[in-house]
Amino acid sequence: MDLARFGPCAAAYPLLVSAPAATARIQQQLPNALTIARLLVIPVFAGLLLASDGGRSWAAALVFAAAAVTDQIDGFLARRWRVESTFGKIADPLADRLLIDVAVILLWNAGRLPWAALLIPLRDLLLVVGYKPAVARGYSFEVNFLGKAATWLLYASIAFTMVTDKGTVWPRVIFWVGFGLAIVSLVAYLVKARREVKT
């Protein structure tokens, strides 16, 4: 490119980044940036919920909902722009699970969810503990449809729980449907792992 035709200032700075290159850089970095932002917002969400009135907080619910929306956006952008990375494949589901697990534990502590809800963090802990050894033995980890559906139902139920009166039934119904799908998805992961992992 002939920089001289843009004047002396342009010629003095030959390292100007072209628009397509800048766009490509943004496309590559934005999905992971959204994932990192979701991780960073978890302590903010936890602080708002801890300061709430018995687990009811519009502020916490709005922060939680915004973080949940970024879950859909970062994955969509990574696939659409074909910039899926190893970091994103690990950090994206990890951020989702941490956000939901923190919410479940705090809402259980506030008396908003039954003790059985703690099986959700336990499930996620088992997945995290078993991930590295399974991958080392040939397992290809991919979030299945049931896992995605469970995540979105849990997102919705948790957000609704934080903005409704204690004892409201319908958010709990959504939660239990998501809970059931989460358990089924865990079974699906185990079946797939048993089939793929090298002995």
mmCIF file with all atom_site columns, C-alpha atoms in Angstrom:
data_model
loop_
_atom_site.group_PDB
_atom_site.id
_atom_site.type_symbol
_atom_site.label_atom_id
_atom_site.label_alt_id
_atom_site.label_comp_id
_atom_site.label_asym_id
_atom_site.label_entity_id
_atom_site.label_seq_id
_atom_site.pdbx_PDB_ins_code
_atom_site.Cartn_x
_atom_site.Cartn_y
_atom_site.Cartn_z
_atom_site.occupancy
_atom_site.B_iso_or_equiv
_atom_site.pdbx_formal_charge
_atom_site.auth_seq_id
_atom_site.auth_comp_id
_atom_site.auth_asym_id
_atom_site.auth_atom_id
_atom_site.pdbx_PDB_model_num
ATOM 1   C CA . MET A 1 1   ? 0.000   0.000   0.000  1.00 0.00 ? 1   MET A CA 1
ATOM 2   C CA . ASP A 1 2   ? 1.360   3.425   -0.958 1.00 0.00 ? 2   ASP A CA 1
ATOM 3   C CA . LEU A 1 3   ? 1.204   5.421   2.290  1.00 0.00 ? 3   LEU A CA 1
ATOM 4   C CA . ALA A 1 4   ? 2.557   8.548   0.655  1.00 0.00 ? 4   ALA A CA 1
ATOM 5   C CA . ARG A 1 5   ? -0.791  9.303   -0.948 1.00 0.00 ? 5   ARG A CA 1
ATOM 6   C CA . PHE A 1 6   ? -2.304  9.636   2.538  1.00 0.00 ? 6   PHE A CA 1
ATOM 7   C CA . GLY A 1 7   ? 0.075   12.451  3.421  1.00 0.00 ? 7   GLY A CA 1
ATOM 8   C CA . PRO A 1 8   ? 3.225   12.785  5.552  1.00 0.00 ? 8   PRO A CA 1
ATOM 9   C CA . CYS A 1 9   ? 1.543   11.648  8.775  1.00 0.00 ? 9   CYS A CA 1
ATOM 10  C CA . ALA A 1 10  ? 0.547   8.339   7.267  1.00 0.00 ? 10  ALA A CA 1
ATOM 11  C CA . ALA A 1 11  ? 3.988   7.829   5.755  1.00 0.00 ? 11  ALA A CA 1
ATOM 12  C CA . ALA A 1 12  ? 5.553   8.435   9.161  1.00 0.00 ? 12  ALA A CA 1
ATOM 13  C CA . TYR A 1 13  ? 3.547   5.562   10.684 1.00 0.00 ? 13  TYR A CA 1
ATOM 14  C CA . PRO A 1 14  ? 3.940   2.529   8.367  1.00 0.00 ? 14  PRO A CA 1
ATOM 15  C CA . LEU A 1 15  ? 2.541   0.162   10.979 1.00 0.00 ? 15  LEU A CA 1
ATOM 16  C CA . LEU A 1 16  ? -1.031  1.324   10.558 1.00 0.00 ? 16  LEU A CA 1
ATOM 17  C CA . VAL A 1 17  ? -3.436  -1.581  11.024 1.00 0.00 ? 17  VAL A CA 1
ATOM 18  C CA . SER A 1 18  ? -5.841  -2.130  8.146  1.00 0.00 ? 18  SER A CA 1
ATOM 19  C CA . ALA A 1 19  ? -9.565  -2.167  8.833  1.00 0.00 ? 19  ALA A CA 1
ATOM 20  C CA . PRO A 1 20  ? -9.962  -5.870  7.913  1.00 0.00 ? 20  PRO A CA 1
ATOM 21  C CA . ALA A 1 21  ? -7.069  -6.797  10.216 1.00 0.00 ? 21  ALA A CA 1
ATOM 22  C CA . ALA A 1 22  ? -8.557  -4.779  13.081 1.00 0.00 ? 22  ALA A CA 1
ATOM 23  C CA . THR A 1 23  ? -11.954 -6.385  12.531 1.00 0.00 ? 23  THR A CA 1
ATOM 24  C CA . ALA A 1 24  ? -10.404 -9.846  12.497 1.00 0.00 ? 24  ALA A CA 1
ATOM 25  C CA . ARG A 1 25  ? -8.603  -9.080  15.770 1.00 0.00 ? 25  ARG A CA 1
ATOM 26  C CA . ILE A 1 26  ? -11.837 -7.935  17.409 1.00 0.00 ? 26  ILE A CA 1
ATOM 27  C CA . GLN A 1 27  ? -13.653 -11.023 16.162 1.00 0.00 ? 27  GLN A CA 1
ATOM 28  C CA . GLN A 1 28  ? -10.944 -13.248 17.591 1.00 0.00 ? 28  GLN A CA 1
ATOM 29  C CA . GLN A 1 29  ? -10.816 -11.574 20.998 1.00 0.00 ? 29  GLN A CA 1
ATOM 30  C CA . LEU A 1 30  ? -14.422 -10.545 21.722 1.00 0.00 ? 30  LEU A CA 1
ATOM 31  C CA . PRO A 1 31  ? -15.895 -14.002 22.565 1.00 0.00 ? 31  PRO A CA 1
ATOM 32  C CA . ASN A 1 32  ? -13.134 -14.730 25.073 1.00 0.00 ? 32  ASN A CA 1
ATOM 33  C CA . ALA A 1 33  ? -13.425 -11.197 26.489 1.00 0.00 ? 33  ALA A CA 1
ATOM 34  C CA . LEU A 1 34  ? -17.123 -11.804 27.175 1.00 0.00 ? 34  LEU A CA 1
ATOM 35  C CA . THR A 1 35  ? -16.284 -15.094 28.891 1.00 0.00 ? 35  THR A CA 1
ATOM 36  C CA . ILE A 1 36  ? -13.681 -13.378 31.086 1.00 0.00 ? 36  ILE A CA 1
ATOM 37  C CA . ALA A 1 37  ? -16.174 -10.616 31.904 1.00 0.00 ? 37  ALA A CA 1
ATOM 38  C CA . ARG A 1 38  ? -18.664 -13.271 33.028 1.00 0.00 ? 38  ARG A CA 1
ATOM 39  C CA . LEU A 1 39  ? -16.062 -14.743 35.353 1.00 0.00 ? 39  LEU A CA 1
ATOM 40  C CA . LEU A 1 40  ? -15.197 -11.333 36.774 1.00 0.00 ? 40  LEU A CA 1
ATOM 41  C CA . VAL A 1 41  ? -18.827 -10.424 37.445 1.00 0.00 ? 41  VAL A CA 1
ATOM 42  C CA . ILE A 1 42  ? -19.440 -13.485 39.640 1.00 0.00 ? 42  ILE A CA 1
ATOM 43  C CA . PRO A 1 43  ? -18.035 -11.844 42.830 1.00 0.00 ? 43  PRO A CA 1
ATOM 44  C CA . VAL A 1 44  ? -20.172 -8.753  42.111 1.00 0.00 ? 44  VAL A CA 1
ATOM 45  C CA . PHE A 1 45  ? -23.258 -10.920 41.772 1.00 0.00 ? 45  PHE A CA 1
ATOM 46  C CA . ALA A 1 46  ? -22.397 -12.828 44.956 1.00 0.00 ? 46  ALA A CA 1
ATOM 47  C CA . GLY A 1 47  ? -21.940 -9.596  46.900 1.00 0.00 ? 47  GLY A CA 1
ATOM 48  C CA . LEU A 1 48  ? -25.313 -8.255  45.763 1.00 0.00 ? 48  LEU A CA 1
ATOM 49  C CA . LEU A 1 49  ? -27.078 -11.487 46.667 1.00 0.00 ? 49  LEU A CA 1
ATOM 50  C CA . LEU A 1 50  ? -25.413 -11.702 50.074 1.00 0.00 ? 50  LEU A CA 1
ATOM 51  C CA . ALA A 1 51  ? -26.517 -8.140  50.813 1.00 0.00 ? 51  ALA A CA 1
ATOM 52  C CA . SER A 1 52  ? -30.074 -8.863  49.698 1.00 0.00 ? 52  SER A CA 1
ATOM 53  C CA . ASP A 1 53  ? -33.203 -9.357  51.769 1.00 0.00 ? 53  ASP A CA 1
ATOM 54  C CA . GLY A 1 54  ? -33.359 -13.127 52.159 1.00 0.00 ? 54  GLY A CA 1
ATOM 55  C CA . GLY A 1 55  ? -32.211 -13.872 48.626 1.00 0.00 ? 55  GLY A CA 1
ATOM 56  C CA . ARG A 1 56  ? -34.555 -11.428 46.907 1.00 0.00 ? 56  ARG A CA 1
ATOM 57  C CA . SER A 1 57  ? -32.708 -8.805  44.870 1.00 0.00 ? 57  SER A CA 1
ATOM 58  C CA . TRP A 1 58  ? -33.539 -7.185  41.561 1.00 0.00 ? 58  TRP A CA 1
ATOM 59  C CA . ALA A 1 59  ? -29.960 -5.899  41.293 1.00 0.00 ? 59  ALA A CA 1
ATOM 60  C CA . ALA A 1 60  ? -28.493 -9.380  41.708 1.00 0.00 ? 60  ALA A CA 1
ATOM 61  C CA . ALA A 1 61  ? -31.058 -10.821 39.296 1.00 0.00 ? 61  ALA A CA 1
ATOM 62  C CA . LEU A 1 62  ? -30.236 -8.222  36.628 1.00 0.00 ? 62  LEU A CA 1
ATOM 63  C CA . VAL A 1 63  ? -26.492 -8.833  36.951 1.00 0.00 ? 63  VAL A CA 1
ATOM 64  C CA . PHE A 1 64  ? -27.122 -12.575 36.814 1.00 0.00 ? 64  PHE A CA 1
ATOM 65  C CA . ALA A 1 65  ? -29.365 -12.232 33.742 1.00 0.00 ? 65  ALA A CA 1
ATOM 66  C CA . ALA A 1 66  ? -26.843 -10.017 31.941 1.00 0.00 ? 66  ALA A CA 1
ATOM 67  C CA . ALA A 1 67  ? -24.100 -12.553 32.614 1.00 0.00 ? 67  ALA A CA 1
ATOM 68  C CA . ALA A 1 68  ? -26.359 -15.344 31.356 1.00 0.00 ? 68  ALA A CA 1
ATOM 69  C CA . VAL A 1 69  ? -26.994 -13.445 28.117 1.00 0.00 ? 69  VAL A CA 1
ATOM 70  C CA . THR A 1 70  ? -23.241 -13.164 27.477 1.00 0.00 ? 70  THR A CA 1
ATOM 71  C CA . ASP A 1 71  ? -23.130 -16.967 27.647 1.00 0.00 ? 71  ASP A CA 1
ATOM 72  C CA . GLN A 1 72  ? -25.298 -17.143 24.553 1.00 0.00 ? 72  GLN A CA 1
ATOM 73  C CA . ILE A 1 73  ? -23.539 -14.278 22.794 1.00 0.00 ? 73  ILE A CA 1
ATOM 74  C CA . ASP A 1 74  ? -19.931 -15.413 23.190 1.00 0.00 ? 74  ASP A CA 1
ATOM 75  C CA . GLY A 1 75  ? -20.610 -18.941 21.987 1.00 0.00 ? 75  GLY A CA 1
ATOM 76  C CA . PHE A 1 76  ? -22.688 -17.690 19.055 1.00 0.00 ? 76  PHE A CA 1
ATOM 77  C CA . LEU A 1 77  ? -20.004 -15.214 17.973 1.00 0.00 ? 77  LEU A CA 1
ATOM 78  C CA . ALA A 1 78  ? -17.203 -17.770 18.294 1.00 0.00 ? 78  ALA A CA 1
ATOM 79  C CA . ARG A 1 79  ? -19.073 -20.217 16.065 1.00 0.00 ? 79  ARG A CA 1
ATOM 80  C CA . ARG A 1 80  ? -20.268 -17.602 13.584 1.00 0.00 ? 80  ARG A CA 1
ATOM 81  C CA . TRP A 1 81  ? -16.839 -16.031 13.180 1.00 0.00 ? 81  TRP A CA 1
ATOM 82  C CA . ARG A 1 82  ? -15.099 -19.425 13.389 1.00 0.00 ? 82  ARG A CA 1
ATOM 83  C CA . VAL A 1 83  ? -12.756 -18.255 16.139 1.00 0.00 ? 83  VAL A CA 1
ATOM 84  C CA . GLU A 1 84  ? -13.400 -21.015 18.676 1.00 0.00 ? 84  GLU A CA 1
ATOM 85  C CA . SER A 1 85  ? -10.338 -21.454 20.875 1.00 0.00 ? 85  SER A CA 1
ATOM 86  C CA . THR A 1 86  ? -9.065  -23.988 23.371 1.00 0.00 ? 86  THR A CA 1
ATOM 87  C CA . PHE A 1 87  ? -9.414  -21.339 26.077 1.00 0.00 ? 87  PHE A CA 1
ATOM 88  C CA . GLY A 1 88  ? -13.018 -20.656 25.111 1.00 0.00 ? 88  GLY A CA 1
ATOM 89  C CA . LYS A 1 89  ? -13.961 -24.334 25.032 1.00 0.00 ? 89  LYS A CA 1
ATOM 90  C CA . ILE A 1 90  ? -12.802 -24.683 28.639 1.00 0.00 ? 90  ILE A CA 1
ATOM 91  C CA . ALA A 1 91  ? -13.491 -21.241 30.139 1.00 0.00 ? 91  ALA A CA 1
ATOM 92  C CA . ASP A 1 92  ? -16.944 -20.716 28.640 1.00 0.00 ? 92  ASP A CA 1
ATOM 93  C CA . PRO A 1 93  ? -18.659 -23.733 30.266 1.00 0.00 ? 93  PRO A CA 1
ATOM 94  C CA . LEU A 1 94  ? -16.584 -23.191 33.423 1.00 0.00 ? 94  LEU A CA 1
ATOM 95  C CA . ALA A 1 95  ? -17.903 -19.618 33.740 1.00 0.00 ? 95  ALA A CA 1
ATOM 96  C CA . ASP A 1 96  ? -21.472 -20.855 33.224 1.00 0.00 ? 96  ASP A CA 1
ATOM 97  C CA . ARG A 1 97  ? -21.163 -23.529 35.872 1.00 0.00 ? 97  ARG A CA 1
ATOM 98  C CA . LEU A 1 98  ? -19.488 -21.240 38.412 1.00 0.00 ? 98  LEU A CA 1
ATOM 99  C CA . LEU A 1 99  ? -22.188 -18.595 37.977 1.00 0.00 ? 99  LEU A CA 1
ATOM 100 C CA . ILE A 1 100 ? -24.987 -21.115 38.470 1.00 0.00 ? 100 ILE A CA 1
ATOM 101 C CA . ASP A 1 101 ? -23.224 -22.942 41.305 1.00 0.00 ? 101 ASP A CA 1
ATOM 102 C CA . VAL A 1 102 ? -22.600 -19.743 43.276 1.00 0.00 ? 102 VAL A CA 1
ATOM 103 C CA . ALA A 1 103 ? -26.237 -18.729 42.790 1.00 0.00 ? 103 ALA A CA 1
ATOM 104 C CA . VAL A 1 104 ? -27.531 -22.138 43.884 1.00 0.00 ? 104 VAL A CA 1
ATOM 105 C CA . ILE A 1 105 ? -25.364 -22.226 47.021 1.00 0.00 ? 105 ILE A CA 1
ATOM 106 C CA . LEU A 1 106 ? -26.299 -18.685 48.059 1.00 0.00 ? 106 LEU A CA 1
ATOM 107 C CA . LEU A 1 107 ? -30.010 -19.163 47.371 1.00 0.00 ? 107 LEU A CA 1
ATOM 108 C CA . TRP A 1 108 ? -29.963 -22.429 49.307 1.00 0.00 ? 108 TRP A CA 1
ATOM 109 C CA . ASN A 1 109 ? -28.265 -20.593 52.180 1.00 0.00 ? 109 ASN A CA 1
ATOM 110 C CA . ALA A 1 110 ? -31.008 -17.962 52.026 1.00 0.00 ? 110 ALA A CA 1
ATOM 111 C CA . GLY A 1 111 ? -33.685 -20.656 52.227 1.00 0.00 ? 111 GLY A CA 1
ATOM 112 C CA . ARG A 1 112 ? -34.825 -20.107 48.668 1.00 0.00 ? 112 ARG A CA 1
ATOM 113 C CA . LEU A 1 113 ? -33.841 -23.542 47.345 1.00 0.00 ? 113 LEU A CA 1
ATOM 114 C CA . PRO A 1 114 ? -34.020 -27.015 48.969 1.00 0.00 ? 114 PRO A CA 1
ATOM 115 C CA . TRP A 1 115 ? -30.915 -28.936 49.965 1.00 0.00 ? 115 TRP A CA 1
ATOM 116 C CA . ALA A 1 116 ? -31.298 -31.227 46.939 1.00 0.00 ? 116 ALA A CA 1
ATOM 117 C CA . ALA A 1 117 ? -30.352 -28.237 44.758 1.00 0.00 ? 117 ALA A CA 1
ATOM 118 C CA . LEU A 1 118 ? -26.790 -28.658 46.063 1.00 0.00 ? 118 LEU A CA 1
ATOM 119 C CA . LEU A 1 119 ? -26.540 -31.691 43.799 1.00 0.00 ? 119 LEU A CA 1
ATOM 120 C CA . ILE A 1 120 ? -26.070 -29.198 40.941 1.00 0.00 ? 120 ILE A CA 1
ATOM 121 C CA . PRO A 1 121 ? -22.703 -27.906 42.284 1.00 0.00 ? 121 PRO A CA 1
ATOM 122 C CA . LEU A 1 122 ? -21.790 -31.497 43.178 1.00 0.00 ? 122 LEU A CA 1
ATOM 123 C CA . ARG A 1 123 ? -22.492 -32.605 39.597 1.00 0.00 ? 123 ARG A CA 1
ATOM 124 C CA . ASP A 1 124 ? -20.308 -29.810 38.263 1.00 0.00 ? 124 ASP A CA 1
ATOM 125 C CA . LEU A 1 125 ? -17.511 -30.665 40.692 1.00 0.00 ? 125 LEU A CA 1
ATOM 126 C CA . LEU A 1 126 ? -17.562 -34.260 39.442 1.00 0.00 ? 126 LEU A CA 1
ATOM 127 C CA . LEU A 1 127 ? -17.339 -33.033 35.842 1.00 0.00 ? 127 LEU A CA 1
ATOM 128 C CA . VAL A 1 128 ? -14.387 -30.765 36.662 1.00 0.00 ? 128 VAL A CA 1
ATOM 129 C CA . VAL A 1 129 ? -12.526 -33.490 38.582 1.00 0.00 ? 129 VAL A CA 1
ATOM 130 C CA . GLY A 1 130 ? -13.111 -36.069 35.871 1.00 0.00 ? 130 GLY A CA 1
ATOM 131 C CA . TYR A 1 131 ? -12.429 -33.770 32.904 1.00 0.00 ? 131 TYR A CA 1
ATOM 132 C CA . LYS A 1 132 ? -8.626  -33.830 32.756 1.00 0.00 ? 132 LYS A CA 1
ATOM 133 C CA . PRO A 1 133 ? -8.119  -37.591 33.256 1.00 0.00 ? 133 PRO A CA 1
ATOM 134 C CA . ALA A 1 134 ? -10.888 -38.364 30.762 1.00 0.00 ? 134 ALA A CA 1
ATOM 135 C CA . VAL A 1 135 ? -9.433  -36.052 28.092 1.00 0.00 ? 135 VAL A CA 1
ATOM 136 C CA . ALA A 1 136 ? -5.971  -37.539 28.678 1.00 0.00 ? 136 ALA A CA 1
ATOM 137 C CA . ARG A 1 137 ? -7.444  -40.952 27.875 1.00 0.00 ? 137 ARG A CA 1
ATOM 138 C CA . GLY A 1 138 ? -9.098  -39.871 24.638 1.00 0.00 ? 138 GLY A CA 1
ATOM 139 C CA . TYR A 1 139 ? -12.432 -38.356 25.674 1.00 0.00 ? 139 TYR A CA 1
ATOM 140 C CA . SER A 1 140 ? -13.661 -35.488 23.513 1.00 0.00 ? 140 SER A CA 1
ATOM 141 C CA . PHE A 1 141 ? -15.702 -33.214 25.774 1.00 0.00 ? 141 PHE A CA 1
ATOM 142 C CA . GLU A 1 142 ? -18.525 -31.302 24.094 1.00 0.00 ? 142 GLU A CA 1
ATOM 143 C CA . VAL A 1 143 ? -21.537 -29.765 25.802 1.00 0.00 ? 143 VAL A CA 1
ATOM 144 C CA . ASN A 1 144 ? -24.587 -31.772 24.761 1.00 0.00 ? 144 ASN A CA 1
ATOM 145 C CA . PHE A 1 145 ? -28.050 -30.428 23.973 1.00 0.00 ? 145 PHE A CA 1
ATOM 146 C CA . LEU A 1 146 ? -29.484 -31.609 27.289 1.00 0.00 ? 146 LEU A CA 1
ATOM 147 C CA . GLY A 1 147 ? -26.713 -29.803 29.135 1.00 0.00 ? 147 GLY A CA 1
ATOM 148 C CA . LYS A 1 148 ? -27.443 -26.573 27.271 1.00 0.00 ? 148 LYS A CA 1
ATOM 149 C CA . ALA A 1 149 ? -31.188 -26.863 27.890 1.00 0.00 ? 149 ALA A CA 1
ATOM 150 C CA . ALA A 1 150 ? -30.565 -27.560 31.576 1.00 0.00 ? 150 ALA A CA 1
ATOM 151 C CA . THR A 1 151 ? -28.299 -24.515 31.828 1.00 0.00 ? 151 THR A CA 1
ATOM 152 C CA . TRP A 1 152 ? -30.890 -22.171 30.345 1.00 0.00 ? 152 TRP A CA 1
ATOM 153 C CA . LEU A 1 153 ? -33.709 -23.508 32.504 1.00 0.00 ? 153 LEU A CA 1
ATOM 154 C CA . LEU A 1 154 ? -31.532 -23.114 35.579 1.00 0.00 ? 154 LEU A CA 1
ATOM 155 C CA . TYR A 1 155 ? -30.604 -19.580 34.520 1.00 0.00 ? 155 TYR A CA 1
ATOM 156 C CA . ALA A 1 156 ? -34.286 -18.679 34.140 1.00 0.00 ? 156 ALA A CA 1
ATOM 157 C CA . SER A 1 157 ? -35.437 -20.316 37.374 1.00 0.00 ? 157 SER A CA 1
ATOM 158 C CA . ILE A 1 158 ? -32.661 -18.740 39.436 1.00 0.00 ? 158 ILE A CA 1
ATOM 159 C CA . ALA A 1 159 ? -33.317 -15.258 38.029 1.00 0.00 ? 159 ALA A CA 1
ATOM 160 C CA . PHE A 1 160 ? -37.062 -15.607 38.688 1.00 0.00 ? 160 PHE A CA 1
ATOM 161 C CA . THR A 1 161 ? -36.406 -16.931 42.188 1.00 0.00 ? 161 THR A CA 1
ATOM 162 C CA . MET A 1 162 ? -34.477 -13.770 43.042 1.00 0.00 ? 162 MET A CA 1
ATOM 163 C CA . VAL A 1 163 ? -37.341 -11.450 42.054 1.00 0.00 ? 163 VAL A CA 1
ATOM 164 C CA . THR A 1 164 ? -40.357 -13.333 43.419 1.00 0.00 ? 164 THR A CA 1
ATOM 165 C CA . ASP A 1 165 ? -41.677 -13.847 46.921 1.00 0.00 ? 165 ASP A CA 1
ATOM 166 C CA . LYS A 1 166 ? -40.285 -16.689 48.967 1.00 0.00 ? 166 LYS A CA 1
ATOM 167 C CA . GLY A 1 167 ? -42.389 -19.792 48.404 1.00 0.00 ? 167 GLY A CA 1
ATOM 168 C CA . THR A 1 168 ? -43.518 -18.865 44.869 1.00 0.00 ? 168 THR A CA 1
ATOM 169 C CA . VAL A 1 169 ? -44.030 -22.193 43.151 1.00 0.00 ? 169 VAL A CA 1
ATOM 170 C CA . TRP A 1 170 ? -43.527 -21.655 39.422 1.00 0.00 ? 170 TRP A CA 1
ATOM 171 C CA . PRO A 1 171 ? -39.817 -20.694 39.520 1.00 0.00 ? 171 PRO A CA 1
ATOM 172 C CA . ARG A 1 172 ? -39.245 -23.858 41.563 1.00 0.00 ? 172 ARG A CA 1
ATOM 173 C CA . VAL A 1 173 ? -41.003 -25.929 38.881 1.00 0.00 ? 173 VAL A CA 1
ATOM 174 C CA . ILE A 1 174 ? -38.687 -24.521 36.208 1.00 0.00 ? 174 ILE A CA 1
ATOM 175 C CA . PHE A 1 175 ? -35.742 -25.249 38.486 1.00 0.00 ? 175 PHE A CA 1
ATOM 176 C CA . TRP A 1 176 ? -36.696 -28.902 38.933 1.00 0.00 ? 176 TRP A CA 1
ATOM 177 C CA . VAL A 1 177 ? -37.120 -29.391 35.183 1.00 0.00 ? 177 VAL A CA 1
ATOM 178 C CA . GLY A 1 178 ? -33.645 -27.920 34.661 1.00 0.00 ? 178 GLY A CA 1
ATOM 179 C CA . PHE A 1 179 ? -32.335 -30.024 37.537 1.00 0.00 ? 179 PHE A CA 1
ATOM 180 C CA . GLY A 1 180 ? -33.702 -33.185 35.936 1.00 0.00 ? 180 GLY A CA 1
ATOM 181 C CA . LEU A 1 181 ? -32.163 -32.349 32.560 1.00 0.00 ? 181 LEU A CA 1
ATOM 182 C CA . ALA A 1 182 ? -28.831 -31.639 34.271 1.00 0.00 ? 182 ALA A CA 1
ATOM 183 C CA . ILE A 1 183 ? -28.821 -35.102 35.827 1.00 0.00 ? 183 ILE A CA 1
ATOM 184 C CA . VAL A 1 184 ? -29.781 -36.719 32.518 1.00 0.00 ? 184 VAL A CA 1
ATOM 185 C CA . SER A 1 185 ? -27.009 -34.789 30.745 1.00 0.00 ? 185 SER A CA 1
ATOM 186 C CA . LEU A 1 186 ? -24.521 -36.047 33.347 1.00 0.00 ? 186 LEU A CA 1
ATOM 187 C CA . VAL A 1 187 ? -25.571 -39.614 32.591 1.00 0.00 ? 187 VAL A CA 1
ATOM 188 C CA . ALA A 1 188 ? -25.115 -38.870 28.874 1.00 0.00 ? 188 ALA A CA 1
ATOM 189 C CA . TYR A 1 189 ? -21.590 -37.563 29.540 1.00 0.00 ? 189 TYR A CA 1
ATOM 190 C CA . LEU A 1 190 ? -20.742 -40.701 31.518 1.00 0.00 ? 190 LEU A CA 1
ATOM 191 C CA . VAL A 1 191 ? -22.080 -43.007 28.803 1.00 0.00 ? 191 VAL A CA 1
ATOM 192 C CA . LYS A 1 192 ? -20.132 -41.112 26.136 1.00 0.00 ? 192 LYS A CA 1
ATOM 193 C CA . ALA A 1 193 ? -16.988 -41.177 28.271 1.00 0.00 ? 193 ALA A CA 1
ATOM 194 C CA . ARG A 1 194 ? -17.272 -44.904 28.844 1.00 0.00 ? 194 ARG A CA 1
ATOM 195 C CA . ARG A 1 195 ? -17.585 -45.439 25.110 1.00 0.00 ? 195 ARG A CA 1
ATOM 196 C CA . GLU A 1 196 ? -14.716 -43.122 24.115 1.00 0.00 ? 196 GLU A CA 1
ATOM 197 C CA . VAL A 1 197 ? -12.157 -43.366 26.917 1.00 0.00 ? 197 VAL A CA 1
ATOM 198 C CA . LYS A 1 198 ? -9.322  -45.698 26.161 1.00 0.00 ? 198 LYS A CA 1
ATOM 199 C CA . THR A 1 199 ? -8.741  -48.389 28.727 1.00 0.00 ? 199 THR A CA 1
#
